[in-house]
CSV table of C-alpha atoms in Angstrom, one decimal:
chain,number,residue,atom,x,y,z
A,1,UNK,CA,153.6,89.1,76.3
A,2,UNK,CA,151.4,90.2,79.2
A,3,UNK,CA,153.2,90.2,82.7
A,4,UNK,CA,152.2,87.9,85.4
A,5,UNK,CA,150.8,90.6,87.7
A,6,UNK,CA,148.5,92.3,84.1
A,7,UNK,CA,147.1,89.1,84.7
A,8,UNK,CA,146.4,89.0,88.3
A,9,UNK,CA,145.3,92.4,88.2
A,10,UNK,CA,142.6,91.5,85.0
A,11,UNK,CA,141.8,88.3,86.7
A,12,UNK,CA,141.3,90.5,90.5
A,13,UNK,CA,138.8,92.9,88.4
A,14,UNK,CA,136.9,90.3,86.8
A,15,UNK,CA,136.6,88.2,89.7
A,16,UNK,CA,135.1,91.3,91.7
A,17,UNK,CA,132.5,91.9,88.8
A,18,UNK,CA,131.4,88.4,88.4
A,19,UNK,CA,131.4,88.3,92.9
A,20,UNK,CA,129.3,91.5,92.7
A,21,UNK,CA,127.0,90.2,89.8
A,22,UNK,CA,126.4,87.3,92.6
A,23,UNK,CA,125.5,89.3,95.7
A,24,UNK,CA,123.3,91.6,94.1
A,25,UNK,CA,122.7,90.7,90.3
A,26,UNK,CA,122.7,91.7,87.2
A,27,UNK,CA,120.5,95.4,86.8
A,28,UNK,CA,119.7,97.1,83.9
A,29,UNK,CA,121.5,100.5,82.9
A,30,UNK,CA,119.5,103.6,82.0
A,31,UNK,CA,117.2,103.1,79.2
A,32,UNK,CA,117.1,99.3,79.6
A,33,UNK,CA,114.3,97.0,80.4
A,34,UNK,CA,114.2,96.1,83.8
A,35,UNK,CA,113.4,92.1,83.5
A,36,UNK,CA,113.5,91.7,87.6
A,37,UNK,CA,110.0,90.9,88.7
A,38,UNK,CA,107.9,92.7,91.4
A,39,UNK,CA,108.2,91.9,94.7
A,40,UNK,CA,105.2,89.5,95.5
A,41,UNK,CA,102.5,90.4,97.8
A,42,UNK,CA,103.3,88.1,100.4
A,43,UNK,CA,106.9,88.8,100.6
A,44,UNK,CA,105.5,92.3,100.8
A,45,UNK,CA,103.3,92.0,104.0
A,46,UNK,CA,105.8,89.7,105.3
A,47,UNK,CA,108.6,92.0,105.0
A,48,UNK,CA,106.3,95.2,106.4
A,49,UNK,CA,105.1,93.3,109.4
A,50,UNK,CA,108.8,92.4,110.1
A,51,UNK,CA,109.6,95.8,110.0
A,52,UNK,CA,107.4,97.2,112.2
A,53,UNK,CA,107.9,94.1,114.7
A,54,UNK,CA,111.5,95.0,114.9
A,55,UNK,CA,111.3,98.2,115.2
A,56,UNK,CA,108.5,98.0,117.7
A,57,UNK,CA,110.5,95.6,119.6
A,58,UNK,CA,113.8,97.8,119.7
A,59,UNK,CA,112.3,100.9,120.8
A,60,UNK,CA,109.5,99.3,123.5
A,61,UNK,CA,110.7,99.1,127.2
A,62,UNK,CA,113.6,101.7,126.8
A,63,UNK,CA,114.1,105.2,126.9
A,64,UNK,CA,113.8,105.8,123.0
A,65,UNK,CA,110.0,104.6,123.7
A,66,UNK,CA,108.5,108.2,123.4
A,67,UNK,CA,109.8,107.9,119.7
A,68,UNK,CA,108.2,105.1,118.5
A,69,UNK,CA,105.0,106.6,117.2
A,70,UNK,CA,107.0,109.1,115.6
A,71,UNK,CA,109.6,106.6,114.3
A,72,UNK,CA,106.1,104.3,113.1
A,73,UNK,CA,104.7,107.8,111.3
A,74,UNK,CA,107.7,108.2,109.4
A,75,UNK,CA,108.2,104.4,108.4
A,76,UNK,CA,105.2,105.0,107.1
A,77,UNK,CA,105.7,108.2,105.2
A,78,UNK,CA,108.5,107.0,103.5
A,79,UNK,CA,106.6,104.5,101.0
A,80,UNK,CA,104.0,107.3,101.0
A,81,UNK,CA,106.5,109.4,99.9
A,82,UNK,CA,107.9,107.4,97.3
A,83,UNK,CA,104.1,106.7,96.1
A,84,UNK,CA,103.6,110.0,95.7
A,85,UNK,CA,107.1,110.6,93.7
A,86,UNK,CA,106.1,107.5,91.2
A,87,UNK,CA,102.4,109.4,91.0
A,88,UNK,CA,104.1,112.2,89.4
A,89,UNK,CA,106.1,110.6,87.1
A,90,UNK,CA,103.1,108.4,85.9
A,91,UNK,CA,101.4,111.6,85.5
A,92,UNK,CA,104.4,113.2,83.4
A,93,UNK,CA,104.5,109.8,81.1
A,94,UNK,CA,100.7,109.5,80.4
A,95,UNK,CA,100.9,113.8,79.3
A,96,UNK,CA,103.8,112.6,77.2
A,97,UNK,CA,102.0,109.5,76.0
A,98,UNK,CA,98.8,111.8,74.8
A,99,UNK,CA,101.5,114.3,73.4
A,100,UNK,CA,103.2,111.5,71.4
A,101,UNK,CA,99.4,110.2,70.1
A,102,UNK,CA,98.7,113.5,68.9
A,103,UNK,CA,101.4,113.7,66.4
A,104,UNK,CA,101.7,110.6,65.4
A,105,UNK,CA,102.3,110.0,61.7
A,106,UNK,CA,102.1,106.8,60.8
A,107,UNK,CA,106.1,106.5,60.7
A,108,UNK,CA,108.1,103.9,62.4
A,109,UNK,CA,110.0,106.4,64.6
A,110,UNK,CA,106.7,108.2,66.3
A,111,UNK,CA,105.1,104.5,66.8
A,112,UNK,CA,108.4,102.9,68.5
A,113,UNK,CA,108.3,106.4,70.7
A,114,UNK,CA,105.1,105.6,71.5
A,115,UNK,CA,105.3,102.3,72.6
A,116,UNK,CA,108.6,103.1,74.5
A,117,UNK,CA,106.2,105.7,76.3
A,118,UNK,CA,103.4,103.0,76.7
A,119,UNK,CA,106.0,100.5,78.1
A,120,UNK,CA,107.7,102.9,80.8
A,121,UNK,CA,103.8,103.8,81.7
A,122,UNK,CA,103.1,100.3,82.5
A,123,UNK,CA,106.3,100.0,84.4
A,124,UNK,CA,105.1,102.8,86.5
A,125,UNK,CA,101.9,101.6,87.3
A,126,UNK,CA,103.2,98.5,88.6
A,127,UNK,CA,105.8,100.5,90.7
A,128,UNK,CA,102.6,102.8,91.7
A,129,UNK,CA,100.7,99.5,93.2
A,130,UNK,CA,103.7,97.9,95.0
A,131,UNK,CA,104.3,101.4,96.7
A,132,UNK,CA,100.6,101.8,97.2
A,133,UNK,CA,100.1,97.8,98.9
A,134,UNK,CA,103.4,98.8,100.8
A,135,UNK,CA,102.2,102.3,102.2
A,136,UNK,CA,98.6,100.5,102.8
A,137,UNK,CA,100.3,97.8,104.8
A,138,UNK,CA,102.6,100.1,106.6
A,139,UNK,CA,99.5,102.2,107.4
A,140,UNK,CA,98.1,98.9,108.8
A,141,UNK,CA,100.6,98.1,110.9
A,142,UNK,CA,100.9,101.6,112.4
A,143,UNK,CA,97.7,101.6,113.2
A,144,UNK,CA,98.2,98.2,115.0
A,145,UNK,CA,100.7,99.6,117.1
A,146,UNK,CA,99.8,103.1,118.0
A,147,UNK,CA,95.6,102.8,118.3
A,148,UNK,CA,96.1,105.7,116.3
A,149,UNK,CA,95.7,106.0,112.2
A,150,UNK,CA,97.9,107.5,110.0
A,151,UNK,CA,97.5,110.2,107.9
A,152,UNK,CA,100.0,112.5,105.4
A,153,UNK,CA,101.2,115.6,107.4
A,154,UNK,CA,100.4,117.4,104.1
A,155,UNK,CA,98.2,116.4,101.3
A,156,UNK,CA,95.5,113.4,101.5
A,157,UNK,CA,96.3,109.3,101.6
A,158,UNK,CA,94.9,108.3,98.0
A,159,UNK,CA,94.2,104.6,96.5
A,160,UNK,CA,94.2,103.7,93.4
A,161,UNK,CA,93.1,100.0,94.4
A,162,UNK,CA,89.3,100.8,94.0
A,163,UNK,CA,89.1,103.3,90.8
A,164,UNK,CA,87.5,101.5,87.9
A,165,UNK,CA,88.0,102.7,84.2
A,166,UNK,CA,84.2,104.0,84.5
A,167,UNK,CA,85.7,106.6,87.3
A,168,UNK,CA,88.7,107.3,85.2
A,169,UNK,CA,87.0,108.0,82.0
A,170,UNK,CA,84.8,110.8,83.6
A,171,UNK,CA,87.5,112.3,85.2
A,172,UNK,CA,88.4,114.8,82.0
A,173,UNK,CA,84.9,115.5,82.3
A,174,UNK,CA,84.8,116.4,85.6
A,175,UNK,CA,88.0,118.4,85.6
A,176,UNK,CA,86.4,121.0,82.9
A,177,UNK,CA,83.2,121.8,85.5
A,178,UNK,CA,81.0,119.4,83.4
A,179,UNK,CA,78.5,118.0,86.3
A,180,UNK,CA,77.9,114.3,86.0
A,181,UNK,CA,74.5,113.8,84.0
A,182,UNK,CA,72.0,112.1,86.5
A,183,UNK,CA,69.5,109.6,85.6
A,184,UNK,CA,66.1,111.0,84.5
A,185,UNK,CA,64.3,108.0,86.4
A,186,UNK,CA,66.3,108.3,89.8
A,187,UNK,CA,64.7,110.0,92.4
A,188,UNK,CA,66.1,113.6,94.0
């Protein structure tokens, strides 16, 4: 027969579980699907106007205000940052993706492999554009505050927001040196 304080003790460990599943919810472990849903757009700006407000507003009228640019510039690089980390892995998944296509043998295990591939890929495009509105809106608001714009320290400031599959489907062709065909009719 269990003793009174086994009990507490169990009862103590799965009340802290069941209290932490209702601060922060339930996440999915490594390999899982994540079923949480994006943040929304307008929860988005809201949330990156709000951050630059306050930390305008902390740093304006004391003597931390030489900071504030730099303090706006690296707000800003942070989702830039992050952007660029979530680039590379998109990158990595779609050569893994193309790797998988290429042996596929018409077996179960290569398809499911696929599609697991397909499915993180999608995942990570959707990561890619809420990093990309968030680094766009941060970008905005740095620009509000400073009357300066922002730009990388290193590298260039890249959206995806107006590529179109036509621009993406030439792209293999114009990383081998292939010049883009022009039109016999247009004029040079």
């Amino acid at each position: 027969m269990p003793h009174q304080t086994d009990i507490q003790e169990e009862t103590g460990l799965t009340s802290a579980i069941l209290d932490h599943l209702a601060l922060h919810g339930a996440t999915p472990g490594p390999g899982e699907t994540d079923l949480r849903p994006q943040p929304q757009p307008d929860e988005v700006d809201l949330a990156m106007a709000t951050l630059f407000d306050t930390t305008t507003g902390l740093l304006t009228g004391s003597q931390l205000e030489d900071n504030l640019e730099e303090m706006l510039w690296s707000l800003t690089s942070i989702f830039h940052r992050r952007l660029i980390h979530v680039q590379k892995l998109l990158d990595d998944n779609e050569f893994e993706v193309r790797e998988s296509l290429a042996i596929q043998d018409g077996s179960e295990v290569a398809s499911v492999e696929l599609e697991r591939l397909q499915m993180i890929g999608l995942k990570l495009r959707d990561h890619r554009d809420a990093f990309e509105q968030m680094r766009d809106l941060a970008v905005y608001h740095f620009a509000a505050a400073t009357g300066s714009p922002w730009l990388p320290r290193t590298g260039s400031k890249v959206s995806h927001r107006g590529l179109t599959s036509a621009v993406v489907d030439r792209q293999p062709d114009l990383s081998l040196g292939q010049a883009p065909q022009r039109d016999r009719g247009a004029l040079h």
